[in-house]
mmCIF file of C-alpha atoms and ligand atoms in Angstrom:
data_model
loop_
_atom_site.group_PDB
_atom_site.id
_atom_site.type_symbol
_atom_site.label_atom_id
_atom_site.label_comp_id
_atom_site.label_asym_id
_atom_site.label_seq_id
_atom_site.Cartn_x
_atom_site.Cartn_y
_atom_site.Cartn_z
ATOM 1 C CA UNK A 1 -10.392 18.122 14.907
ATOM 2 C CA UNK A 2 -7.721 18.398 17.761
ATOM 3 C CA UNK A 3 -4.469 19.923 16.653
ATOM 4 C CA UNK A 4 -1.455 17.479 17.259
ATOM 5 C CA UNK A 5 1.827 19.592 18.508
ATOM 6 C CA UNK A 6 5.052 18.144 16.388
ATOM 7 C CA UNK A 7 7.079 15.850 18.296
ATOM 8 C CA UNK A 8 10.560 16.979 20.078
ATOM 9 C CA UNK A 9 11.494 13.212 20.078
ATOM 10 C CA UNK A 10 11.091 12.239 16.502
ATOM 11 C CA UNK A 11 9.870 13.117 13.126
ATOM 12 C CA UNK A 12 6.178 11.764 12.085
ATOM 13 C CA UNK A 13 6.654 9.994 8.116
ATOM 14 C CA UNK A 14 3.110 8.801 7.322
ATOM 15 C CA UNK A 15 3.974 6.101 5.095
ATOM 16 C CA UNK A 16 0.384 5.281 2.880
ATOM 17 C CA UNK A 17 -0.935 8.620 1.901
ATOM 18 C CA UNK A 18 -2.482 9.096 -1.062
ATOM 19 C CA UNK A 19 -3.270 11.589 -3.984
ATOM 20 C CA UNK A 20 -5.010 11.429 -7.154
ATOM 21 C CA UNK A 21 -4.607 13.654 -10.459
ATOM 22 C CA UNK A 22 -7.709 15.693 -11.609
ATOM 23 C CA UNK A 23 -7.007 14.080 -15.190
ATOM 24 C CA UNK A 24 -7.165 10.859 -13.688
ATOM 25 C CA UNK A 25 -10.479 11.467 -12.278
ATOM 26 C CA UNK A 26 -11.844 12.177 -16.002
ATOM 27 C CA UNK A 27 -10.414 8.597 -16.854
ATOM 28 C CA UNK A 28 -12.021 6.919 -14.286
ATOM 29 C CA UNK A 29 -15.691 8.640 -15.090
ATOM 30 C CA UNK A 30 -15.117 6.641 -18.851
ATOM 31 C CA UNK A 31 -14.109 3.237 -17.126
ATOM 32 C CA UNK A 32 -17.553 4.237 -14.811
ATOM 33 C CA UNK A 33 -19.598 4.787 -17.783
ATOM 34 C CA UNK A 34 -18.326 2.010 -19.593
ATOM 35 C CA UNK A 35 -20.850 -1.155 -20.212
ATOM 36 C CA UNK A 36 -18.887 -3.747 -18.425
ATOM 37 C CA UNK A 37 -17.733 -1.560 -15.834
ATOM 38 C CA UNK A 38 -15.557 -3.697 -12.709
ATOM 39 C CA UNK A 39 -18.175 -4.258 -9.931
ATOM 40 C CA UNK A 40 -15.694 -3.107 -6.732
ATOM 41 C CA UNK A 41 -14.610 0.223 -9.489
ATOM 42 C CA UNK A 42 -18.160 0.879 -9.628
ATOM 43 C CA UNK A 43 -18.853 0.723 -5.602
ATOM 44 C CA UNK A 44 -15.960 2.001 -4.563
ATOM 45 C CA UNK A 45 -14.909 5.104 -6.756
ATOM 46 C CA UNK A 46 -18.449 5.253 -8.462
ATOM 47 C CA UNK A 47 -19.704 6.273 -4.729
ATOM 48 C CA UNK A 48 -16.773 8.442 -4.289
ATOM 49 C CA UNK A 49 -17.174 10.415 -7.467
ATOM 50 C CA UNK A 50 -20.823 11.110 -6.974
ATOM 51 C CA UNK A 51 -21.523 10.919 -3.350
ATOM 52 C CA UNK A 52 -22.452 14.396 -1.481
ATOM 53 C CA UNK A 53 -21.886 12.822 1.906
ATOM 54 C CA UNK A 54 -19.335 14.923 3.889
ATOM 55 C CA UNK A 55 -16.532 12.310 4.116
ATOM 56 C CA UNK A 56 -16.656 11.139 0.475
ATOM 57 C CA UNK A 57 -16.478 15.098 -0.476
ATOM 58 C CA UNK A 58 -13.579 15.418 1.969
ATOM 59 C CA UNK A 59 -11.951 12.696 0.566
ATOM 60 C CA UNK A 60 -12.167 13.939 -3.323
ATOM 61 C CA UNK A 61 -10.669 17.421 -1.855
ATOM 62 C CA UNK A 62 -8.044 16.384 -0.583
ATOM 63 C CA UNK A 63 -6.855 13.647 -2.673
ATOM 64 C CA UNK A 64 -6.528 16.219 -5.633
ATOM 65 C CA UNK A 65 -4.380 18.738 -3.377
ATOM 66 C CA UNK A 66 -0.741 18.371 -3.179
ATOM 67 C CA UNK A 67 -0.032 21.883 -1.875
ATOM 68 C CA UNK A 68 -1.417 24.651 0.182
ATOM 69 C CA UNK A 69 -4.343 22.228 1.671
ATOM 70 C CA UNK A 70 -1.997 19.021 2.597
ATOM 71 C CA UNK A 71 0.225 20.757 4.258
ATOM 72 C CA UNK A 72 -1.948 23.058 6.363
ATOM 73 C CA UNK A 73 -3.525 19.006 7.037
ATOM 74 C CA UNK A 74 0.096 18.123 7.890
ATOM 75 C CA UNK A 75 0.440 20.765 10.000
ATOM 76 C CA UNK A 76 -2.558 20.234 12.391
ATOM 77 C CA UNK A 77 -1.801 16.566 12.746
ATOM 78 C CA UNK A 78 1.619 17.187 13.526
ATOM 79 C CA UNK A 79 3.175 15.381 10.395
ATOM 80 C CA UNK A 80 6.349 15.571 9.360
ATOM 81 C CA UNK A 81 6.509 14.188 5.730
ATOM 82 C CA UNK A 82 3.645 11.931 3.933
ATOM 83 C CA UNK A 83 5.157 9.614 1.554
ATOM 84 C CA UNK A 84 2.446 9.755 -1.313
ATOM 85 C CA UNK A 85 0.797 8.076 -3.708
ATOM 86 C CA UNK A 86 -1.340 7.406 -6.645
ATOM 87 C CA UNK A 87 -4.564 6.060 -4.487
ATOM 88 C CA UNK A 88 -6.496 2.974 -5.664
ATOM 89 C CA UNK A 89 -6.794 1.527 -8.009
ATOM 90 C CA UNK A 90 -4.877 4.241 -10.097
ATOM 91 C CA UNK A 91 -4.373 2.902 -13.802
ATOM 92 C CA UNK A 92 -4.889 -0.286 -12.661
ATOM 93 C CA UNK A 93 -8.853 -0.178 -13.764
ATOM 94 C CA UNK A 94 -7.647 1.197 -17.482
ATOM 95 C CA UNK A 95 -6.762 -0.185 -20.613
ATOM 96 C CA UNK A 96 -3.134 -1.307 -21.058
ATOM 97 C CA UNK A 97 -2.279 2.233 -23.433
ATOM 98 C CA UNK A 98 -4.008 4.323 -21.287
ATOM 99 C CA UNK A 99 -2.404 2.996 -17.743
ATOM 100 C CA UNK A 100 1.439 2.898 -19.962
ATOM 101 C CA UNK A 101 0.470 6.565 -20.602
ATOM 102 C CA UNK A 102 -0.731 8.032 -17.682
ATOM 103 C CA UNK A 103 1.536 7.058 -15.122
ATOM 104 C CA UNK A 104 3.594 8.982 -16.895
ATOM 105 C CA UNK A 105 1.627 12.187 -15.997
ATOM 106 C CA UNK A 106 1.220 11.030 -12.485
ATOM 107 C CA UNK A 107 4.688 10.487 -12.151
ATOM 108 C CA UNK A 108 5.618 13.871 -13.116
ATOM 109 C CA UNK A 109 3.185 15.574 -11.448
ATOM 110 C CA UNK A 110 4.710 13.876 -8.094
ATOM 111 C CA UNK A 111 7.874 14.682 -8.942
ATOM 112 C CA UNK A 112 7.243 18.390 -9.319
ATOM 113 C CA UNK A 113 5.191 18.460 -5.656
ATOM 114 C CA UNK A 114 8.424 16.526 -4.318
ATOM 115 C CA UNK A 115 10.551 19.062 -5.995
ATOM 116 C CA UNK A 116 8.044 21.769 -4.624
ATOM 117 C CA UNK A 117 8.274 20.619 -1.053
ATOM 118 C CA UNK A 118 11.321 18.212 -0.780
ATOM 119 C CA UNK A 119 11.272 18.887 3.447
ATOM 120 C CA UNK A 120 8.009 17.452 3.690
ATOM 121 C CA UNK A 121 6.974 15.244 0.939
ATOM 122 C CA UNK A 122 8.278 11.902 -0.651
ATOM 123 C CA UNK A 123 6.550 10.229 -4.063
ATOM 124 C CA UNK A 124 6.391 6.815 -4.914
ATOM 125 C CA UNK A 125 6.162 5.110 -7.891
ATOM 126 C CA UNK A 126 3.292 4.426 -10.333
ATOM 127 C CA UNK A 127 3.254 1.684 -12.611
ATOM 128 C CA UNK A 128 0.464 0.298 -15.277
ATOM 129 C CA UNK A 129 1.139 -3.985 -14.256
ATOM 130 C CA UNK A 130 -0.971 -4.454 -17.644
ATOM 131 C CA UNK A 131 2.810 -3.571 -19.403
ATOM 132 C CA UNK A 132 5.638 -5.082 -17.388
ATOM 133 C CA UNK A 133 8.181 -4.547 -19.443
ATOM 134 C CA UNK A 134 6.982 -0.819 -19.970
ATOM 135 C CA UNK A 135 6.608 -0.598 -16.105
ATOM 136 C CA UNK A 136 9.992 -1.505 -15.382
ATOM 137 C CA UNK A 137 11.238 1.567 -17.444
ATOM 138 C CA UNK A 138 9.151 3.092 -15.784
ATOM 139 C CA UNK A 139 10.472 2.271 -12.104
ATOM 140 C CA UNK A 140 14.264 3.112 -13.586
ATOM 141 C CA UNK A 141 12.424 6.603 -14.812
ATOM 142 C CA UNK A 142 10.122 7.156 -11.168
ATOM 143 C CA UNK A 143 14.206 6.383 -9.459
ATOM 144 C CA UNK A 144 15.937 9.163 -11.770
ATOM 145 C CA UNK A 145 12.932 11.738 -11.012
ATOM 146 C CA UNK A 146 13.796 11.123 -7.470
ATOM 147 C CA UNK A 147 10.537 9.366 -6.690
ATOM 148 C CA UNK A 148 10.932 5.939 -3.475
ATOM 149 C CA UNK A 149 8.774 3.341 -3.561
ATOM 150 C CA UNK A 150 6.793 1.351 -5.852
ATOM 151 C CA UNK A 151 2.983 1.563 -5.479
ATOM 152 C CA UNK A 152 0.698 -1.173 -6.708
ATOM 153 C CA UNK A 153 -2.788 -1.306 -6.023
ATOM 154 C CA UNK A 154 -3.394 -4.678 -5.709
ATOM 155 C CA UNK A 155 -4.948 -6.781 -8.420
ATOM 156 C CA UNK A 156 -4.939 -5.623 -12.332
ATOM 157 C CA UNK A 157 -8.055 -6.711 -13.546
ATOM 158 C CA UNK A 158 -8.240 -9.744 -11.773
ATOM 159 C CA UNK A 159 -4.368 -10.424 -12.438
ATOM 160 C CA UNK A 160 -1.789 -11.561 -9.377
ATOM 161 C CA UNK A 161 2.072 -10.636 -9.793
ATOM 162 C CA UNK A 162 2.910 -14.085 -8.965
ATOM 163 C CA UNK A 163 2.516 -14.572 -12.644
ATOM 164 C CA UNK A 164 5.851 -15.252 -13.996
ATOM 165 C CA UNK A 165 4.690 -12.613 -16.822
ATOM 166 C CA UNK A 166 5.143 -10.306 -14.365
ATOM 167 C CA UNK A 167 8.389 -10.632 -12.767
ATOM 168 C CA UNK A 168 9.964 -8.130 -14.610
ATOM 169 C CA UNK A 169 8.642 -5.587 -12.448
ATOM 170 C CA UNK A 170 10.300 -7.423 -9.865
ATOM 171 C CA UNK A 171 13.517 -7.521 -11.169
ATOM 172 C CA UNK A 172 13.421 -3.335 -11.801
ATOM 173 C CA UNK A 173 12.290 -2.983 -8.074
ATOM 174 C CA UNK A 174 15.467 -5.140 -7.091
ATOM 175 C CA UNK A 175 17.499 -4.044 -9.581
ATOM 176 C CA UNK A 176 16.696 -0.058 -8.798
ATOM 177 C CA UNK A 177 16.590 -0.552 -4.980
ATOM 178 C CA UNK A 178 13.139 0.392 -4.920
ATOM 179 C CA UNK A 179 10.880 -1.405 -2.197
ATOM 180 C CA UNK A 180 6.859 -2.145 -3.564
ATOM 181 C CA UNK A 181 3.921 -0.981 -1.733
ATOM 182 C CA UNK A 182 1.118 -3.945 -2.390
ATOM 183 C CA UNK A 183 -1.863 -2.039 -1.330
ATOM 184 C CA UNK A 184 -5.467 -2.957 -1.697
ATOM 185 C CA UNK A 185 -7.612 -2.516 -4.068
ATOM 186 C CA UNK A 186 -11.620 -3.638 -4.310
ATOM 187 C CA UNK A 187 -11.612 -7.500 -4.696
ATOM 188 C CA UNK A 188 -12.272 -8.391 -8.720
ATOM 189 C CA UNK A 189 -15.118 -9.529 -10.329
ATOM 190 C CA UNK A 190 -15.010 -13.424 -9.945
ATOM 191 C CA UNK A 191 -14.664 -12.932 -5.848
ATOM 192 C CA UNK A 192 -16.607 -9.726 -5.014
ATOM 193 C CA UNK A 193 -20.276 -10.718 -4.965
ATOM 194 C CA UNK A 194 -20.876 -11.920 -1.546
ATOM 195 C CA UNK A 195 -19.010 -9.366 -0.234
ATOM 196 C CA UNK A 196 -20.876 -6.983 -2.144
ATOM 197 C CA UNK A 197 -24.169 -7.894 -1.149
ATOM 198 C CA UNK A 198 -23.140 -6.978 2.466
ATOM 199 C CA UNK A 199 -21.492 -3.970 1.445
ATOM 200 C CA UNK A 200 -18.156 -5.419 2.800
ATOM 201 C CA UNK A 201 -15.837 -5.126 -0.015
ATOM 202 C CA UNK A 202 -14.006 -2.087 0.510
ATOM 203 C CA UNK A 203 -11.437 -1.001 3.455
ATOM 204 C CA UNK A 204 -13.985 -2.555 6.217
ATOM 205 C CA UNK A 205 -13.473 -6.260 4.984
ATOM 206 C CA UNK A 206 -12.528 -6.797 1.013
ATOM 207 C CA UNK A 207 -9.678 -4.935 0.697
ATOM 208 C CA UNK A 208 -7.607 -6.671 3.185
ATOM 209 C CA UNK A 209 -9.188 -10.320 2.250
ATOM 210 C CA UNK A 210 -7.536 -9.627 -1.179
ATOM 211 C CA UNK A 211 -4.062 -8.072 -0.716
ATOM 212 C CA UNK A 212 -3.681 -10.503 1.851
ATOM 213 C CA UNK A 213 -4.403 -13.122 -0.612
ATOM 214 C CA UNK A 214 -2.105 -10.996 -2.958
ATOM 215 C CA UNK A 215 0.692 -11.011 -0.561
ATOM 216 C CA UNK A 216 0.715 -14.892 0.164
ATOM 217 C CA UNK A 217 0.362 -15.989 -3.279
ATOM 218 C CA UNK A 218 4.100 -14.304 -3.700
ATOM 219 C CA UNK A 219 5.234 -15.845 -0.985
ATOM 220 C CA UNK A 220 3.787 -19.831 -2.166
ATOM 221 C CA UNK A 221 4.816 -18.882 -5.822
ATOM 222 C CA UNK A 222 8.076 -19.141 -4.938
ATOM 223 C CA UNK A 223 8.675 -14.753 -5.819
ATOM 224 C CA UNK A 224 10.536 -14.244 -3.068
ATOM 225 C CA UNK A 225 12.979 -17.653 -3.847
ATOM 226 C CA UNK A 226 13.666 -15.604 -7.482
ATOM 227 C CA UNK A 227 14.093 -12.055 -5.780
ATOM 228 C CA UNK A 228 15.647 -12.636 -2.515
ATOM 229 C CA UNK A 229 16.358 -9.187 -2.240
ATOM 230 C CA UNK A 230 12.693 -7.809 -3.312
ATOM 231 C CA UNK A 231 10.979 -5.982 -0.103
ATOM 232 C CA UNK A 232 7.442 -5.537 0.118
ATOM 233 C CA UNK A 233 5.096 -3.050 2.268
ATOM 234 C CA UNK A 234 2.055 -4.030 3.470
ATOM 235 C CA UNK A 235 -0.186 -1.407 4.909
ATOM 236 C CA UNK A 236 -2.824 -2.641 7.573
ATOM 237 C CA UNK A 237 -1.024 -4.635 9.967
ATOM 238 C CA UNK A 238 -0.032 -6.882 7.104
ATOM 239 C CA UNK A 239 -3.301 -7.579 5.665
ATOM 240 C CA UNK A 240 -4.411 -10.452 8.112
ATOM 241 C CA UNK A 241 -1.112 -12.436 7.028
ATOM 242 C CA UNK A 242 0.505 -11.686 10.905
ATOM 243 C CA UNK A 243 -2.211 -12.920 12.845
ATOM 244 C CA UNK A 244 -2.704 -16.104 10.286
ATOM 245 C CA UNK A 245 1.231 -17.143 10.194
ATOM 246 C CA UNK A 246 1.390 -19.989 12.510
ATOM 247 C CA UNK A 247 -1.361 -21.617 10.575
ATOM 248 C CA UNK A 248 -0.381 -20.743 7.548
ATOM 249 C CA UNK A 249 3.052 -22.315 8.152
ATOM 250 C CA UNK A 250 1.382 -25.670 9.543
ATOM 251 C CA UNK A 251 -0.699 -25.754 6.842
ATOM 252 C CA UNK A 252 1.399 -24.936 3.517
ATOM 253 C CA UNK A 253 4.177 -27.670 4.891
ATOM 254 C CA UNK A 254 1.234 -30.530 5.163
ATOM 255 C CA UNK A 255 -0.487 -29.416 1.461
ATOM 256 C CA UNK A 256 3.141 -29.841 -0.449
ATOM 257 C CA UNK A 257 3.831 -32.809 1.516
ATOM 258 C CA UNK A 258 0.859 -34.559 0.405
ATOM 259 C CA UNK A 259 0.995 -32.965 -3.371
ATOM 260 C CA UNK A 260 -2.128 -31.957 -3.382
ATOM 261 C CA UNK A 261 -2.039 -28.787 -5.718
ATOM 262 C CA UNK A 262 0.070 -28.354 -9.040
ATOM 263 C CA UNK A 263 0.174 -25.039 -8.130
ATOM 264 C CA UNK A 264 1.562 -25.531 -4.446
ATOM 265 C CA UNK A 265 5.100 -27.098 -4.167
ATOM 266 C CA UNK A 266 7.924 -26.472 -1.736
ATOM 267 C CA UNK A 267 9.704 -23.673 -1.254
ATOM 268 C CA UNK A 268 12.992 -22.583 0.248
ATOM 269 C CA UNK A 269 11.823 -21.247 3.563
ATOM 270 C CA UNK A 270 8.530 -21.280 5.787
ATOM 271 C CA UNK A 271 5.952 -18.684 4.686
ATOM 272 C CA UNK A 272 6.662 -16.749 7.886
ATOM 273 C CA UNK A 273 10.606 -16.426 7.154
ATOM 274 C CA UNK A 274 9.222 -14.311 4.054
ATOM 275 C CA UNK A 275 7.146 -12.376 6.115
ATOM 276 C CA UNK A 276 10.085 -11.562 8.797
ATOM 277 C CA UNK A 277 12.858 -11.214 6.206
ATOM 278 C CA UNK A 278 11.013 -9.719 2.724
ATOM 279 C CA UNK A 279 7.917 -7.379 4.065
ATOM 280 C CA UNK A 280 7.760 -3.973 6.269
ATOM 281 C CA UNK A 281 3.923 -3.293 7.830
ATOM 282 C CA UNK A 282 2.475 -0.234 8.208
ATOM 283 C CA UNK A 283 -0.333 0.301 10.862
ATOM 284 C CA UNK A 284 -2.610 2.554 8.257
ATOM 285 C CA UNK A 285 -5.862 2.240 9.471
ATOM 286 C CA UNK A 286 -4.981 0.453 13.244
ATOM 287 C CA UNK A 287 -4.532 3.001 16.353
ATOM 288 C CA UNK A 288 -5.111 0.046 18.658
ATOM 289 C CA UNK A 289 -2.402 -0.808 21.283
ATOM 290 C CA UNK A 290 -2.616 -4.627 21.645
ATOM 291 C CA UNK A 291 -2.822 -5.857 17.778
ATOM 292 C CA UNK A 292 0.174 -3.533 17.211
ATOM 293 C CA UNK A 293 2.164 -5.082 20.010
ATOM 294 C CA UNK A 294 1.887 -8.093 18.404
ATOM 295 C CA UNK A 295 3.104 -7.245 14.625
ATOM 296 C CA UNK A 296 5.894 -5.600 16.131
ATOM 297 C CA UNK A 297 6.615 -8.635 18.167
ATOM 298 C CA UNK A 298 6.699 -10.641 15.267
ATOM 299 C CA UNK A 299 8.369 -8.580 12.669
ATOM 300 C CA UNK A 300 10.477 -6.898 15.010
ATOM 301 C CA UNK A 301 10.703 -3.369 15.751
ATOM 302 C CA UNK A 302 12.941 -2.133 12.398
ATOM 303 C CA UNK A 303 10.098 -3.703 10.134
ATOM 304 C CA UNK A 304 6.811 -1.904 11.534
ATOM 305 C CA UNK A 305 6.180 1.881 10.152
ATOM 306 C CA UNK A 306 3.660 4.403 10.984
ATOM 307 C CA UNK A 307 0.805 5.072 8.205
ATOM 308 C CA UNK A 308 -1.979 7.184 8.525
ATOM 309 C CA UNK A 309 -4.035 6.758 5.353
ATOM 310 C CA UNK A 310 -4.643 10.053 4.256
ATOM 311 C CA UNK A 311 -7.034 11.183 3.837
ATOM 312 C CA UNK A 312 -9.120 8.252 3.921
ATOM 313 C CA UNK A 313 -8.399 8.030 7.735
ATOM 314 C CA UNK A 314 -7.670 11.633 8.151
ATOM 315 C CA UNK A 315 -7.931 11.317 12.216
ATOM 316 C CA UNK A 316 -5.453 13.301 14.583
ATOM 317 C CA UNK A 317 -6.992 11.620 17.401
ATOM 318 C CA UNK A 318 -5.318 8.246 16.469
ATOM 319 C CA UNK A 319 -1.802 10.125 15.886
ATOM 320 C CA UNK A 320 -2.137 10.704 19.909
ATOM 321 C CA UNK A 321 -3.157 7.659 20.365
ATOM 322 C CA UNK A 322 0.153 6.416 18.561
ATOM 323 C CA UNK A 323 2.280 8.908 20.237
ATOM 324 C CA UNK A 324 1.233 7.010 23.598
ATOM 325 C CA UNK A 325 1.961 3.654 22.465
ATOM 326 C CA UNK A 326 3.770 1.623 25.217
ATOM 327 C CA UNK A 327 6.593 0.193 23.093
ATOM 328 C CA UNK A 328 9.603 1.874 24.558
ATOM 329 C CA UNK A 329 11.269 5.262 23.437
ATOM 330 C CA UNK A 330 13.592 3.831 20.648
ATOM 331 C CA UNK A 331 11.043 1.469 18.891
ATOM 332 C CA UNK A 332 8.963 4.521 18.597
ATOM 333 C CA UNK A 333 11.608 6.439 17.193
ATOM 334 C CA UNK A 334 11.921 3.464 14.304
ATOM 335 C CA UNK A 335 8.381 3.329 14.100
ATOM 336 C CA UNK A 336 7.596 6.901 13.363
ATOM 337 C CA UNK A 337 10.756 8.054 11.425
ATOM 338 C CA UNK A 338 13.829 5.895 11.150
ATOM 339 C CA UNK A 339 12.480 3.014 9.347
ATOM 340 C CA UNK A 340 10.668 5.002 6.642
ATOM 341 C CA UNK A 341 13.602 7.059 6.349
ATOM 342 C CA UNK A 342 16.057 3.474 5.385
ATOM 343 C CA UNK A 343 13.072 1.698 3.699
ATOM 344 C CA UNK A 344 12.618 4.938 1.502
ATOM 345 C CA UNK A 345 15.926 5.972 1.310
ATOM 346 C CA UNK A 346 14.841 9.810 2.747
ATOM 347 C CA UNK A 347 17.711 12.078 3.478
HETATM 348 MN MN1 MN B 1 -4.470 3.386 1.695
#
């Protein structure tokens, strides 16, 4: 891979980067072996745990590594600081004491490679969604340990945070300052199949058709109306939800005006003003010039952040590719380093 030379004009923050404890790796072979094992679990970390494919074994190395290895990584794509964490789906796959438990673990063990490398590493926030009120402790514990960020990896079996039952993780992300990272996971059972059968439900297709849907069903539930203040990330380009706004809009004002769902009824602002006033986008995953252009166009240039989706997407090439966006020397500045360092609060 082509070695990327660190920037004299800014510092690169890579914003979606992930790790994953070796423990956590021996509780995800029991949910694997388990009789009624989640169908996206199965394909997506039941490939990555046994496949001997070069990019899968890649993966596994690095995601365990939060020394020596990531920063050498770091180093030859000429990043600055990866804010990290637990990849997907974390505890999200386990039983309710197990997840309430083990983020615990993960938690710490961030904490100690942020305390280990505080120049060059930041840690967000696990939490098990199966315990909200538990989770919320644990956000006020993640803050104190000196972790920034929430991470949620989407759905918990099958469950959408939109659920009133779980808006006490929203008040603990408000009430801590913490922003949430919604990013995907493998679509659940009752929606995976067709996608499945194409081998289209991970990052290629499924996981951006769900946290998508994730995303917008806070906006329609009326989260953001509760928790004004609450601030989102969305990784991807904003999981579809950019390029679908004006329709969305259109569309959500014409199904509450003629009642048509229970489930759908009016809220305070258009679905977009959300979007521009409650969510930050990453562009994990997109190196591309014109779709860029766009989000940053819509959200404005202090709402966009750089990603680069480590090590799923370990590619220096697209960091040059970045570097030579033509967005104009100051938005790049906010888009490689100044807005990660106010939406994460790093000194
Ligand atoms: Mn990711």
């Amino acid at each position: 891979m082509v070695k990327v030379e660190k920037s004299p004009n800014y510092k690169r923050i890579a914003t979606e980067e992930a790790f994953c404890p070796v423990e956590m790796l021996d509780l995800w072979k029991k949910v694997l072996a388990s009789p009624d094992c989640d169908p996206g679990f199965n394909s997506l970390i039941g490939f990555y745990m046994s496949s001997t494919a070069a990019r899968p074994q890649h993966i596994m190395k690095c995601l365990t590594d939060l020394g020596e290895q990531r920063l050498a990584h770091m180093d030859e794509s000429g990043i600055d600081r990866q804010v990290i964490a637990l990849t997907s789906p974390g505890v999200q796959v386990l039983d309710t004491d197990s997840a309430v438990s083990f983020v615990k673990v993960a938690n710490d063990e961030l904490a100690q490679a942020v305390r280990n490398h505080p120049d060059r590493f930041t840690g967000m926030i696990a939490i098990a969604p199966q315990n909200p009120a538990e989770a919320a402790k644990e956000i006020q514990r993640g803050t104190e340990l000196g972790l920034r960020g929430i991470i949620v990896n989407s759905h918990t079996h099958g469950e959408y945070l939109d659920d009133p039952r779980f808006y006490d993780i929203f008040a603990a992300a408000e009430a801590n300052g913490q922003p949430l990272y919604l990013h995907p996971n493998t679509p659940p059972r009752n929606m995976i199949q067709p996608m499945l059968e194409r081998g289209l439900d991970g990052a290629i297709f499924g996981f951006t058709v769900e946290t998508g849907l994730h995303a917008l069903r806070l906006i329609t539930a009326g989260v953001f109306d509760k928790f004004p203040k609450l601030q989102v990330i969305l990784g991807h380009l904003g999981e579809t939800l950019i390029f679908q706004a004006d329709r969305i809009d259109y569309m959500h004002q014409a199904t509450v005006r003629s009642n048509r769902y229970e489930s759908m009824k009016a809220i305070d602002r258009k679905p977009s003003d959300y979007l521009r006033n409650n969510f930050v986008i990453t562009t994990s995953g997109f190196a591309e010039e014109k779709p860029i252009r766009y989000v940053l166009d819509f959200m404005g240039a202090d709402r966009v952040m750089y990603a680069m989706d480590y090590p799923y997407q370990h590619s220096n090439e697209q960091v040059i590719q970045l570097d030579n966006l033509n967005i104009g020397d100051e938005d790049k500045v906010k888009y490689f380093q100044t807005n990660a360092e106010r939406v994460f609060g790093i000194e």
